XYZ file of C-alpha atoms in Angstrom:
712
model
C 5.780 -4.269 13.901
C 6.203 -8.164 14.289
C 8.841 -9.481 16.503
C 11.084 -12.519 15.933
C 13.536 -14.665 17.376
C 17.139 -15.166 16.705
C 18.652 -18.623 16.320
C 22.063 -19.050 17.553
C 24.890 -21.545 18.192
C 26.529 -21.164 21.420
C 30.289 -21.758 21.524
C 31.645 -23.941 24.341
C 32.553 -21.860 27.384
C 31.051 -18.670 25.994
C 29.349 -16.628 28.652
C 25.579 -16.394 28.916
C 23.919 -13.983 26.340
C 21.972 -11.552 28.141
C 20.165 -9.579 25.384
C 19.884 -9.425 21.605
C 18.985 -6.087 20.052
C 17.944 -5.722 16.426
C 18.944 -1.956 15.040
C 16.880 -0.792 12.174
C 17.211 2.605 10.212
C 15.331 4.541 7.696
C 16.150 5.749 4.306
C 14.362 6.560 0.970
C 13.612 2.903 0.560
C 11.988 2.569 3.904
C 13.151 0.755 7.250
C 15.866 -1.637 7.060
C 17.742 -3.902 9.515
C 21.237 -2.448 9.888
C 22.950 -4.018 12.876
C 22.497 -6.822 15.444
C 23.759 -6.328 18.912
C 24.552 -9.422 20.997
C 25.074 -8.559 24.821
C 26.885 -11.114 26.769
C 27.164 -11.581 30.679
C 31.044 -10.917 30.509
C 33.678 -9.370 28.259
C 34.035 -11.010 24.948
C 36.996 -13.538 24.574
C 39.526 -13.004 22.136
C 38.350 -16.263 20.247
C 34.634 -14.785 19.923
C 35.994 -11.573 18.085
C 36.724 -13.440 14.902
C 34.329 -12.292 12.280
C 34.190 -16.075 10.649
C 32.643 -17.045 14.116
C 29.463 -15.645 13.162
C 26.898 -15.922 10.084
C 23.392 -14.443 9.759
C 21.285 -16.221 7.233
C 20.047 -14.408 4.229
C 22.265 -11.166 5.186
C 25.603 -10.052 4.770
C 27.655 -9.609 7.888
C 29.966 -6.588 6.748
C 31.854 -5.991 10.037
C 32.095 -7.208 13.472
C 32.551 -4.722 16.409
C 32.952 -5.209 20.030
C 32.252 -2.781 22.716
C 30.604 -1.709 25.807
C 26.786 -1.213 26.364
C 27.262 2.457 26.869
C 29.383 2.898 24.003
C 26.913 1.283 21.525
C 23.910 3.200 23.050
C 25.832 6.574 22.729
C 26.404 5.745 18.962
C 22.748 4.901 18.620
C 21.265 8.067 20.419
C 23.617 10.050 18.021
C 21.721 8.585 15.187
C 24.890 7.689 13.399
C 24.241 5.048 10.857
C 25.604 1.698 11.976
C 27.838 1.365 8.921
C 29.898 4.185 10.653
C 30.179 2.869 14.090
C 33.526 1.432 13.984
C 34.781 4.522 12.558
C 33.478 6.532 15.491
C 34.539 4.040 17.949
C 38.020 3.913 16.837
C 38.666 7.394 15.372
C 40.510 8.640 18.589
C 42.513 5.387 19.181
C 42.817 3.677 15.839
C 45.001 0.917 17.396
C 42.642 0.149 20.216
C 42.003 -3.312 21.088
C 38.384 -4.577 20.898
C 36.772 -4.737 24.291
C 33.472 -5.044 26.045
C 30.614 -7.142 26.580
C 28.700 -6.722 23.319
C 29.156 -8.203 19.756
C 27.622 -5.990 17.110
C 27.119 -7.358 13.859
C 26.910 -4.576 11.071
C 24.860 -5.904 8.276
C 24.491 -4.799 4.613
C 21.171 -3.147 4.806
C 21.168 -2.531 1.116
C 19.938 -6.197 0.535
C 16.495 -6.732 -0.292
C 16.341 -9.185 2.615
C 17.157 -6.475 4.978
C 13.816 -4.517 4.331
C 11.105 -4.630 7.038
C 8.667 -3.977 4.113
C 6.652 -6.710 2.445
C 3.684 -6.265 0.012
C 0.662 -8.575 0.004
C -1.906 -8.918 -2.482
C -1.958 -7.161 -5.842
C -3.416 -4.118 -7.623
C -6.159 -2.324 -5.361
C -6.176 -4.892 -2.758
C -2.340 -4.742 -2.122
C -1.254 -3.926 1.325
C 1.986 -2.741 2.942
C 2.950 -5.157 6.061
C 5.529 -4.257 8.242
C 7.613 -7.390 9.807
C 11.053 -8.025 10.783
C 12.164 -11.058 8.972
C 13.533 -13.937 10.957
C 17.212 -13.978 11.415
C 19.200 -17.022 11.963
C 22.580 -16.242 13.587
C 25.082 -19.077 13.768
C 27.931 -19.558 15.845
C 30.496 -22.531 15.742
C 28.978 -24.732 18.806
C 25.618 -26.218 19.890
C 22.687 -24.288 18.739
C 20.376 -22.331 20.932
C 17.300 -20.132 20.583
C 17.430 -16.436 21.743
C 14.296 -14.287 21.874
C 14.945 -10.808 20.678
C 14.759 -8.648 23.544
C 14.529 -5.262 21.777
C 13.893 -3.721 18.440
C 15.382 -0.096 18.140
C 15.146 2.693 15.679
C 16.581 5.888 16.606
C 14.084 7.866 14.526
C 10.972 5.865 14.445
C 10.898 5.185 18.065
C 10.667 9.124 18.641
C 7.252 9.273 16.975
C 4.332 8.625 19.395
C 1.067 6.922 18.075
C -2.287 8.613 18.584
C -5.912 8.453 17.377
C -8.281 11.438 16.950
C -11.906 11.264 16.520
C -13.571 14.139 14.266
C -16.811 15.717 15.513
C -18.654 13.516 13.074
C -17.195 10.422 14.797
C -14.782 9.809 11.953
C -11.373 8.533 13.239
C -7.938 9.082 12.132
C -4.771 7.269 13.542
C -1.308 9.329 13.277
C 2.259 9.413 14.299
C 3.509 12.552 16.139
C 7.084 13.592 16.492
C 7.415 16.168 19.256
C 10.562 18.288 19.374
C 13.270 17.146 21.959
C 13.033 20.053 25.061
C 9.668 21.210 23.955
C 9.070 24.567 25.420
C 5.203 25.487 25.736
C 6.482 29.214 25.819
C 7.835 29.271 22.073
C 6.003 28.189 18.910
C 7.274 25.610 16.581
C 6.608 24.931 12.861
C 4.859 21.662 11.956
C 5.538 19.393 8.952
C 2.707 17.165 7.749
C 3.721 14.128 5.748
C 1.178 12.345 3.849
C 2.050 8.990 2.324
C 1.303 7.410 -0.926
C -1.095 4.376 -1.843
C 1.658 1.866 -1.783
C 1.973 2.531 2.071
C -1.759 1.849 2.966
C -1.314 -0.641 5.760
C -2.875 -1.894 9.051
C 0.123 -1.009 10.679
C 0.061 2.775 11.824
C 3.924 3.231 11.840
C 3.955 2.442 8.065
C 3.546 6.108 7.453
C 7.076 6.733 9.407
C 8.850 3.518 8.154
C 7.811 3.586 4.443
C 10.582 5.986 3.295
C 11.881 9.148 4.784
C 9.099 11.483 3.994
C 8.574 11.815 7.732
C 11.812 10.567 8.890
C 13.982 13.108 7.455
C 12.447 15.787 9.361
C 12.821 14.290 12.865
C 16.527 13.379 12.308
C 18.702 14.958 15.250
C 20.921 16.785 12.744
C 17.908 18.232 10.900
C 16.126 19.085 14.301
C 19.318 20.914 15.152
C 18.895 23.105 12.151
C 15.065 23.132 11.699
C 13.431 22.029 14.921
C 9.570 21.104 14.328
C 6.762 18.958 15.045
C 6.421 16.071 12.425
C 2.943 14.456 11.912
C 2.476 11.441 9.511
C -1.307 10.488 9.536
C -2.180 6.841 8.933
C -4.237 6.154 5.935
C -5.122 2.340 5.693
C -6.976 2.720 2.485
C -6.461 4.603 -0.818
C -7.957 8.266 -0.439
C -7.178 10.355 -3.434
C -8.032 9.162 -7.223
C -7.012 9.900 -10.579
C -10.604 11.578 -10.979
C -9.321 14.182 -8.683
C -11.384 13.142 -5.886
C -10.457 12.635 -2.246
C -11.937 10.741 0.893
C -12.916 11.897 4.235
C -9.410 11.560 5.196
C -8.457 14.901 3.597
C -10.509 17.175 5.882
C -10.158 14.655 8.885
C -6.292 15.336 8.349
C -6.650 19.266 8.568
C -9.096 18.791 11.623
C -6.318 16.592 13.306
C -3.764 19.441 12.538
C -6.005 21.981 14.120
C -6.471 19.745 17.320
C -2.724 19.485 17.604
C -2.549 23.077 17.397
C -4.687 23.401 20.476
C -2.521 20.827 22.678
C 0.733 22.125 21.472
C 2.502 25.512 20.971
C 2.492 25.376 17.062
C 2.967 28.208 14.745
C -0.092 28.680 12.838
C 1.837 30.566 10.266
C 4.223 27.858 9.613
C 2.336 24.625 9.018
C 4.189 22.884 6.261
C 2.686 20.281 3.965
C 4.412 17.667 2.128
C 3.135 14.247 0.354
C 4.354 11.752 -2.117
C 2.048 10.441 -4.995
C -1.529 9.811 -3.372
C -0.509 12.188 -0.421
C 0.794 14.629 -2.927
C -2.627 14.743 -4.554
C -4.478 14.870 -1.365
C -2.335 17.923 -0.389
C -3.074 19.760 -3.781
C -6.837 19.550 -2.805
C -6.277 20.664 0.792
C -4.121 23.788 -0.595
C -7.161 24.642 -2.692
C -9.816 23.809 0.022
C -8.003 25.898 2.820
C -6.318 28.854 1.196
C -3.650 30.168 3.556
C -3.656 27.158 5.859
C -0.011 26.149 4.861
C 3.018 28.307 5.213
C 4.565 26.246 2.271
C 4.282 22.888 0.624
C 6.609 20.421 -0.805
C 4.833 18.482 -3.470
C 6.387 15.195 -4.642
C 5.711 13.020 -7.701
C 1.905 13.839 -7.795
C -0.642 15.528 -10.059
C -4.068 17.230 -9.885
C -6.842 18.930 -11.618
C -5.291 21.584 -13.983
C -8.465 23.316 -14.304
C -8.865 23.744 -10.254
C -5.102 24.203 -9.375
C -5.027 28.042 -10.456
C -6.800 28.406 -7.034
C -3.374 27.471 -5.238
C -1.390 30.149 -7.248
C -1.049 32.260 -3.981
C 0.676 29.452 -1.991
C 4.495 28.695 -1.558
C 4.880 25.632 -3.408
C 7.908 23.466 -4.473
C 6.931 20.879 -6.966
C 9.343 17.952 -7.795
C 8.803 15.040 -10.208
C 10.720 12.770 -12.453
C 10.846 13.733 -16.205
C 9.902 10.018 -16.871
C 6.836 9.720 -14.772
C 3.913 8.996 -17.037
C 1.633 11.155 -15.278
C 2.914 13.381 -12.837
C 5.379 15.136 -15.207
C 2.996 16.045 -18.013
C -0.014 16.557 -15.792
C 1.628 18.783 -13.136
C 3.128 20.584 -15.794
C -0.154 21.393 -17.126
C -1.170 22.595 -13.532
C 1.854 24.825 -13.491
C 0.808 26.140 -16.817
C -2.759 27.008 -15.707
C -1.305 28.674 -12.359
C 1.156 30.840 -14.495
C -1.883 31.914 -16.763
C -3.799 32.940 -13.716
C -0.902 35.151 -12.660
C 1.376 33.113 -10.570
C 5.217 33.699 -10.744
C 7.091 30.273 -11.710
C 10.462 29.180 -11.443
C 11.718 26.034 -13.249
C 14.864 23.910 -13.129
C 16.111 20.349 -13.472
C 19.153 18.380 -12.281
C 20.294 14.624 -12.551
C 19.230 12.460 -9.435
C 22.712 10.664 -9.526
C 24.520 14.238 -9.124
C 26.459 14.762 -5.890
C 24.544 15.972 -3.094
C 26.248 19.682 -3.211
C 25.320 19.798 -7.053
C 21.638 18.995 -6.522
C 21.705 21.628 -3.614
C 23.233 24.265 -5.940
C 20.603 23.591 -8.594
C 17.667 23.760 -6.255
C 19.108 27.125 -4.502
C 19.245 28.470 -8.266
C 15.589 27.752 -8.665
C 14.861 29.451 -5.332
C 17.047 32.487 -5.780
C 14.326 33.828 -8.392
C 12.025 34.405 -5.595
C 8.910 33.049 -7.437
C 6.052 31.832 -5.340
C 5.884 28.473 -7.358
C 9.215 26.387 -8.091
C 8.592 23.544 -10.616
C 11.480 21.058 -10.601
C 12.155 17.596 -11.952
C 14.773 14.914 -12.051
C 16.261 14.641 -15.615
C 15.345 11.592 -17.701
C 15.285 8.278 -15.586
C 18.067 9.473 -13.206
C 15.903 8.250 -10.304
C 16.681 4.697 -11.182
C 19.661 2.943 -10.228
C 21.618 0.805 -12.878
C 20.275 -2.516 -11.649
C 16.899 -1.240 -10.900
C 14.042 -3.230 -12.632
C 12.433 -1.137 -15.453
C 8.562 -1.329 -15.275
C 5.610 1.265 -15.933
C 5.698 3.606 -12.910
C 9.169 2.600 -11.899
C 10.331 6.389 -12.327
C 7.226 7.509 -10.322
C 7.963 5.401 -7.149
C 11.605 6.059 -7.207
C 11.301 10.065 -7.173
C 10.524 10.155 -3.370
C 13.378 7.830 -2.480
C 15.508 10.862 -3.798
C 13.356 13.791 -3.424
C 13.520 14.085 0.551
C 17.385 14.123 0.454
C 17.859 17.339 -1.243
C 18.367 19.583 1.716
C 18.324 23.160 -0.171
C 14.301 22.124 -0.582
C 13.925 21.478 3.008
C 15.613 24.745 3.734
C 13.531 26.698 1.230
C 10.433 25.231 2.971
C 11.345 26.500 6.433
C 11.824 29.971 5.076
C 8.266 30.107 3.887
C 5.495 31.832 6.079
C 1.807 31.967 5.646
C 0.820 35.305 4.567
C -2.654 37.370 4.345
C -3.785 37.379 0.728
C -3.230 40.736 -0.764
C -2.407 39.483 -4.198
C -5.897 40.540 -5.451
C -4.944 44.027 -5.000
C -1.406 44.037 -6.302
C -2.643 46.764 -8.972
C -3.335 49.217 -5.711
C -0.296 51.347 -4.649
C 0.812 52.305 -1.222
C 2.730 55.595 -0.970
C 5.657 55.490 1.423
C 6.625 58.607 3.651
C 9.470 59.352 1.082
C 6.953 59.576 -1.728
C 7.787 56.168 -3.362
C 5.140 53.803 -4.013
C 4.668 49.835 -3.696
C 2.038 47.558 -4.676
C -0.294 46.766 -1.808
C 0.773 43.166 -1.375
C 4.496 43.920 -1.016
C 5.703 43.847 2.559
C 7.084 46.851 3.889
C 8.673 47.595 7.210
C 10.436 50.997 8.528
C 11.366 50.712 12.285
C 13.304 52.853 14.748
C 14.139 52.232 18.436
C 12.162 54.345 20.924
C 13.965 53.436 23.859
C 16.253 50.224 24.203
C 14.106 47.477 24.114
C 11.010 49.053 22.364
C 10.526 49.577 18.792
C 8.183 51.530 16.459
C 7.226 50.011 13.347
C 5.579 51.450 10.119
C 4.099 48.748 7.949
C 0.459 50.004 6.643
C -2.063 51.824 8.531
C -0.907 53.624 11.916
C 2.557 52.776 13.927
C 2.764 49.576 15.768
C 5.212 48.891 18.407
C 7.097 45.962 20.184
C 8.400 45.871 23.860
C 10.717 43.156 24.860
C 10.842 41.719 28.224
C 13.471 39.133 29.472
C 12.077 36.083 27.901
C 9.504 37.084 25.493
C 8.052 40.098 24.062
C 4.824 41.751 23.021
C 3.419 43.709 20.114
C 1.100 46.614 20.487
C -1.260 46.956 17.475
C -0.503 44.997 14.220
C -1.507 47.238 11.270
C -2.773 45.706 8.127
C 0.465 45.594 5.837
C 1.251 42.875 3.609
C 4.045 40.360 5.125
C 4.270 38.457 8.354
C 4.949 41.076 10.741
C 5.353 38.717 13.731
C 8.261 37.184 12.041
C 9.644 40.491 11.418
C 9.240 41.302 15.053
C 10.868 38.094 16.447
C 13.819 38.617 14.259
C 13.885 42.245 15.336
C 14.052 41.649 19.036
C 15.425 38.161 19.236
C 12.496 36.832 21.246
C 9.244 34.972 20.814
C 6.446 37.263 20.174
C 3.097 35.274 20.675
C 0.809 37.844 21.752
C -0.423 41.430 20.959
C -2.313 44.144 22.832
C -4.879 46.089 20.766
C -5.322 49.764 21.818
C -8.741 49.653 19.947
C -10.721 47.675 17.376
C -9.994 49.449 14.003
C -8.934 47.549 11.264
C -5.700 49.534 10.567
C -4.759 48.373 13.896
C -5.856 44.732 14.188
C -5.690 43.088 10.660
C -2.274 41.360 11.174
C -3.287 39.858 14.642
C -3.710 36.854 12.392
C -0.140 36.128 12.656
C -0.262 35.856 16.619
C -1.478 33.215 19.019
C -3.575 35.436 20.675
C -4.604 39.348 21.025
C -5.638 41.026 24.066
C -7.975 43.890 23.649
C -11.278 45.479 25.398
C -14.342 43.441 25.998
C -16.240 45.345 23.097
C -13.438 44.979 20.767
C -13.632 41.185 20.692
C -16.401 41.179 18.099
C -15.357 44.042 16.080
C -11.409 43.420 15.515
C -11.945 41.279 12.574
C -14.374 43.551 10.708
C -12.248 44.861 7.527
C -12.576 48.740 6.625
C -14.794 49.098 3.471
C -12.177 49.665 1.328
C -10.861 46.108 1.829
C -13.963 44.925 -0.217
C -12.818 41.823 -2.307
C -9.695 41.178 -0.398
C -9.825 37.821 1.198
C -8.151 37.894 4.837
C -7.593 33.911 5.237
C -7.638 33.728 8.883
C -9.980 35.743 11.266
C -10.426 33.280 13.862
C -7.327 33.805 16.200
C -7.773 33.905 20.031
C -9.185 37.205 21.399
C -9.184 37.858 24.960
C -11.408 40.463 26.446
C -9.416 42.680 29.257
C -10.487 45.673 31.082
C -9.140 48.497 33.595
C -6.395 47.136 35.733
C -5.461 43.804 33.556
C -1.656 43.285 33.826
C 0.511 41.820 31.037
C 3.741 40.360 32.606
C 6.649 39.958 30.443
C 8.743 38.802 33.304
C 11.061 41.835 33.944
C 8.224 44.195 32.980
C 4.611 44.764 33.525
C 1.998 46.473 31.327
C -1.153 48.001 32.505
C -4.387 48.623 30.916
C -6.517 51.612 31.528
C -9.916 52.197 29.841
C -10.190 55.411 27.663
C -12.868 54.550 25.349
C -13.550 57.741 22.998
C -12.005 57.120 19.456
C -13.940 53.836 19.812
C -15.810 52.385 22.471
C -13.165 49.900 23.059
C -10.047 52.234 23.528
C -7.449 51.326 26.070
C -4.150 52.833 27.262
C -1.149 50.688 28.232
C 1.241 51.990 30.781
C 5.008 50.366 30.369
C 6.536 51.447 33.789
C 9.834 50.090 33.206
C 10.429 51.860 29.987
C 8.461 54.909 30.919
C 6.049 54.825 28.005
C 2.279 55.356 27.732
C 0.741 53.803 24.700
C -2.452 55.529 23.758
C -3.387 54.247 20.137
C -5.400 56.882 18.339
C -7.069 58.487 21.310
C -4.458 61.498 21.232
C -3.555 62.920 18.051
C -1.294 65.943 17.155
C -3.632 67.555 14.852
C -6.793 67.509 17.005
C -9.329 65.586 18.769
C -12.941 64.495 17.778
C -14.850 63.256 20.649
C -16.554 60.323 18.993
C -18.075 58.278 21.945
C -17.198 60.095 25.135
C -18.779 63.301 26.631
C -16.327 66.157 27.301
C -16.484 65.268 30.914
C -15.783 61.719 30.402
C -12.829 62.529 28.371
C -11.383 64.949 30.883
C -11.859 62.134 33.262
C -9.650 59.891 31.004
C -6.866 62.785 30.803
C -7.109 63.175 34.687
C -6.667 59.416 35.263
C -3.727 59.000 33.010
C -1.954 62.119 34.352
C -2.562 60.386 37.583
C 0.410 58.473 36.624
C 2.390 61.281 35.355
C 5.407 60.367 37.229
C 5.666 56.786 35.496
C 5.967 57.851 32.036
C 8.098 60.358 30.001
C 6.798 59.961 26.533
C 3.578 59.013 24.403
C 3.582 56.357 21.829
C 0.573 56.762 19.794
C -0.715 55.544 16.400
C 0.364 58.671 14.808
C 3.771 58.826 16.187
C 5.828 59.428 19.446
C 4.772 62.549 21.251
C 5.889 64.251 24.410
C 3.752 64.127 27.411
C 2.905 67.774 26.915
C 0.297 66.475 24.277
C -1.927 64.859 26.753
C -1.234 67.682 29.204
C -2.539 70.352 26.572
C -5.675 68.139 25.902
C -6.265 68.019 29.564
C -6.020 71.768 29.992
C -8.147 72.509 26.971
C -10.943 69.944 28.234
C -10.721 71.961 31.625
C -11.089 75.164 29.923
C -14.204 74.334 28.116
C -15.785 72.737 31.183
C -15.126 75.843 33.206
C -17.395 77.768 30.983
C -15.722 78.427 27.712
C -17.621 77.789 24.381
C -16.004 76.907 21.218
C -17.141 77.719 17.739
C -19.786 75.697 15.884
C -17.803 72.994 14.008
C -18.639 72.647 10.295
C -18.377 68.916 10.029
C -15.028 68.841 8.340
C -12.510 66.174 10.000
C -8.929 66.624 9.550
C -8.802 63.894 6.849
C -6.611 63.646 3.864
C -8.274 63.717 0.327
C -7.647 60.936 -2.025
C -4.471 60.740 -3.478
C -3.809 61.245 -7.267
C -3.723 58.133 -9.403
C -0.563 56.045 -10.117
C 1.648 56.234 -13.231
C -0.628 53.557 -14.758
C -3.815 54.889 -13.211
C -3.629 52.797 -10.285
C -5.577 53.547 -7.063
C -3.018 55.044 -4.517
C -3.398 55.165 -0.742
C -1.329 56.830 1.967
C 0.592 54.256 4.097
C 0.136 56.389 7.168
C -3.718 56.705 7.034
C -6.725 54.433 6.867
C -7.679 54.065 3.309
C -10.043 56.733 1.799
C -13.636 56.299 2.650
C -12.774 53.675 5.422
C -14.648 55.579 8.457
C -13.222 52.781 10.585
C -15.202 50.128 12.073
C -18.133 51.201 14.067
C -17.153 55.116 14.247
C -19.986 57.392 14.689
C -20.687 60.047 12.022
C -19.762 63.631 13.362
C -22.102 65.560 10.629
C -25.255 64.283 12.173
C -24.532 66.172 15.549
C -24.220 69.782 16.313
C -20.489 70.169 17.411
C -18.184 72.814 18.806
C -14.443 73.347 18.149
C -12.266 74.815 20.734
C -8.590 75.542 20.311
C -6.641 76.393 23.834
C -3.125 75.654 25.217
C -1.872 74.006 22.003
C -4.870 71.585 21.693
C -7.752 71.363 19.622
C -11.160 69.546 20.933
C -14.266 68.912 18.831
C -17.092 68.161 21.151
C -20.649 67.977 21.257
C-alpha cells in the first residue's frame, strides 16, 4: 500500500506533533480510512479541542476526540470501529473532560474518497490498486508538512504475506492469518478465501482488503467463536473463465493448502472454502477435482458448468447469489437442478438483503434446519443495492458479496461441517444394529459406554474402537469403518484433542476411519496394508488414504502426559498384530487376537502363540480387564488360551478341523431387497486384508480350560 503525507497547519504555541497515524477498517466494500490520530508531545490545550480547528480535505470529520496513546491503542486492539470510540471512552464517565496528548479525527468512511481502492484500466486490462489518498489536514495557523508515521488496520495487519513455489516452479503469493495463541498440540480449521476478478492486482494485500471475504473470519469477535487459520491467495490475473476453464492457479491453491497443513497443525477434515465470482467459479472446479478435500464450502455470486457440477453433490455446500444477478442466479440454479437430479438433497430459501441482521440469520437458520447437504439461497430482487447505488449491468452481481459475508448463520453453518468419507454410493446397503434395527450404510452411528473413567468403548461399524483420555490429549485405539467423523465424535466425548490413533492390526474394519486423524501408529508391516479396503468395499471411494502412518514395534511408548501406553508384538491374527498396555487404567488392548468364540492360528505357530500369551501374562499384575475388538473381557480369557496352548504343547492332540470358521452367514435382505450387513462383523466374504486361507492347511481343533484353539 502506498504511503502518503498529511499537510497540516500548526497553531501558534501548539506543542510539537510527534506522530500521525492513519486508521483503516475493512467492511463489505473494502478497506477505508476511518480515523486520523495526531499525537503531540504534551497534553492538548483546551483551545485545540474545538472541532472547528480541524478540517480534512475531501473527507468529513464526524467527531473529534482527545485521549492518551494507551487509550486509543486499546480501542484499536479491541477492533472496535472508530465511529464507536467516543461511546467506549466515555461510557463509564459521561461527563469526563477530554484529556491526553492525542487528537483523533473520526472520519465518515462511507464517503467514496475514504476508500483505498482505485481501479485502473478498463475491461480485461482493469487492475485494482490499493493506495491511500493524500490527506490535507488544516489547522488555524501556519502550514506545516507532517509525514505519516504509521498506517494501521486492526485486521489486515494480522495477515502475514508469503510466497509458495510448486514442484513445477509455479509460484503463488498469499496472505495468511494465524490464530492468536496458536498451539501446535491442537488442530485448527482453515478458511480458504478466493477473490473475484475485479480484485486482480499487483498488490498481494488486495485479496484481504478488497472486501470482507477474508477479513471477516479474522475478526477478534469471530475468532472468539470460530478460531481458525485464514488463507487468502493472491491472483494477479483472471484465472476462471465463463467457458468453465481455470488456470494453473487452481491446482496451485490446493498445493499451497497442503503445504500449510505440513507447516501448521491444521485439521484436514475442516478445510473450508469460500470465494466470490471468479473465486467461486474456481472453487467449484476444485470441489470437483478434489472430492472430499473440503469439509464445507460457501459459494458466493458465481456459477459453473451444470453438466459437471453433479460430481459435487456429496459436498457440504451453501450457495448464495442475488436474484437479479443475470448469470449467477440462473446458471447456479441449473447446477443445483443437475445435482438434485443426481440424488443430492437440496434446501432452498431467500430473504431481503436489507432485512435486519436477526431476520436474515433466522431465514438462513431455517434453510439449514432441513439438514440438506446443499443449501441454495438468494437475496430477493435487487435488495443488494442501496437506494443511491448506480444501476448498471452486473450491479447486483458485484454487490452480492458486500452483503453475503455479513450473515453470521451461514458462517456458523460452515463451521459445523466436517469432511466425511463417501459412503453415499452405498446408501442402498443396510447395516443391522445390535438391537435389530437397520440404517443405511452412509448414515453415522455411534454407541458408546465408559469402560473405566477416562476410557470409552465405541461401536460404529466393524469391531469396537476405544478412546483413552490423558491429561492434555487423548488417543483412539482402532477406528472402524463407519460413516461419520469419529474423530469429532471422540473429541466431543472426552473434551480433549484426539490427533492420533493406534491400530492393533491392519484389517480395514479397524483402520478405515484413520483418515480423520493426523497420524496413526501401527506395526511396521501394517503401514503398507492399513489402507487396503476389504473386497466388499468395491465401488466405494475412500477419499483420503494418505494420512501419516508411523511404524512402531515392541517397547514403543505413547505418552499421554499422565499415562503411558506400551506396545507388545503379538502377530498371529495378522502379521502386524500388537497389544497395548494401559497401566494407569489397568487395561490390556488386544484387537482381534483373542476372541470369546475361539482362536484360529493364522500366522503364528502354536509355540509362538504360547510365547505371546506368556509375554502378556508376565504383566498380569498390571491389568485387570481386556478390551478387544469383540468386546470387554475378563483376564481369564487370556489365561484360558494360555492354558489351552500349554495343554496342546504338552502332547495332547486335538481333533481334525473341518475348515468351517466360526463366521456368520450372510444376512437376509432388507424390506426392499437391500443387501444387509451386521454392524459387528466384517462384511460377508471380506476375509480380511492379507489373511491366510485356513482350508488349504491340515488343522486341528482343541477345546480345553474354557478356550478353543485351531492350530496346524
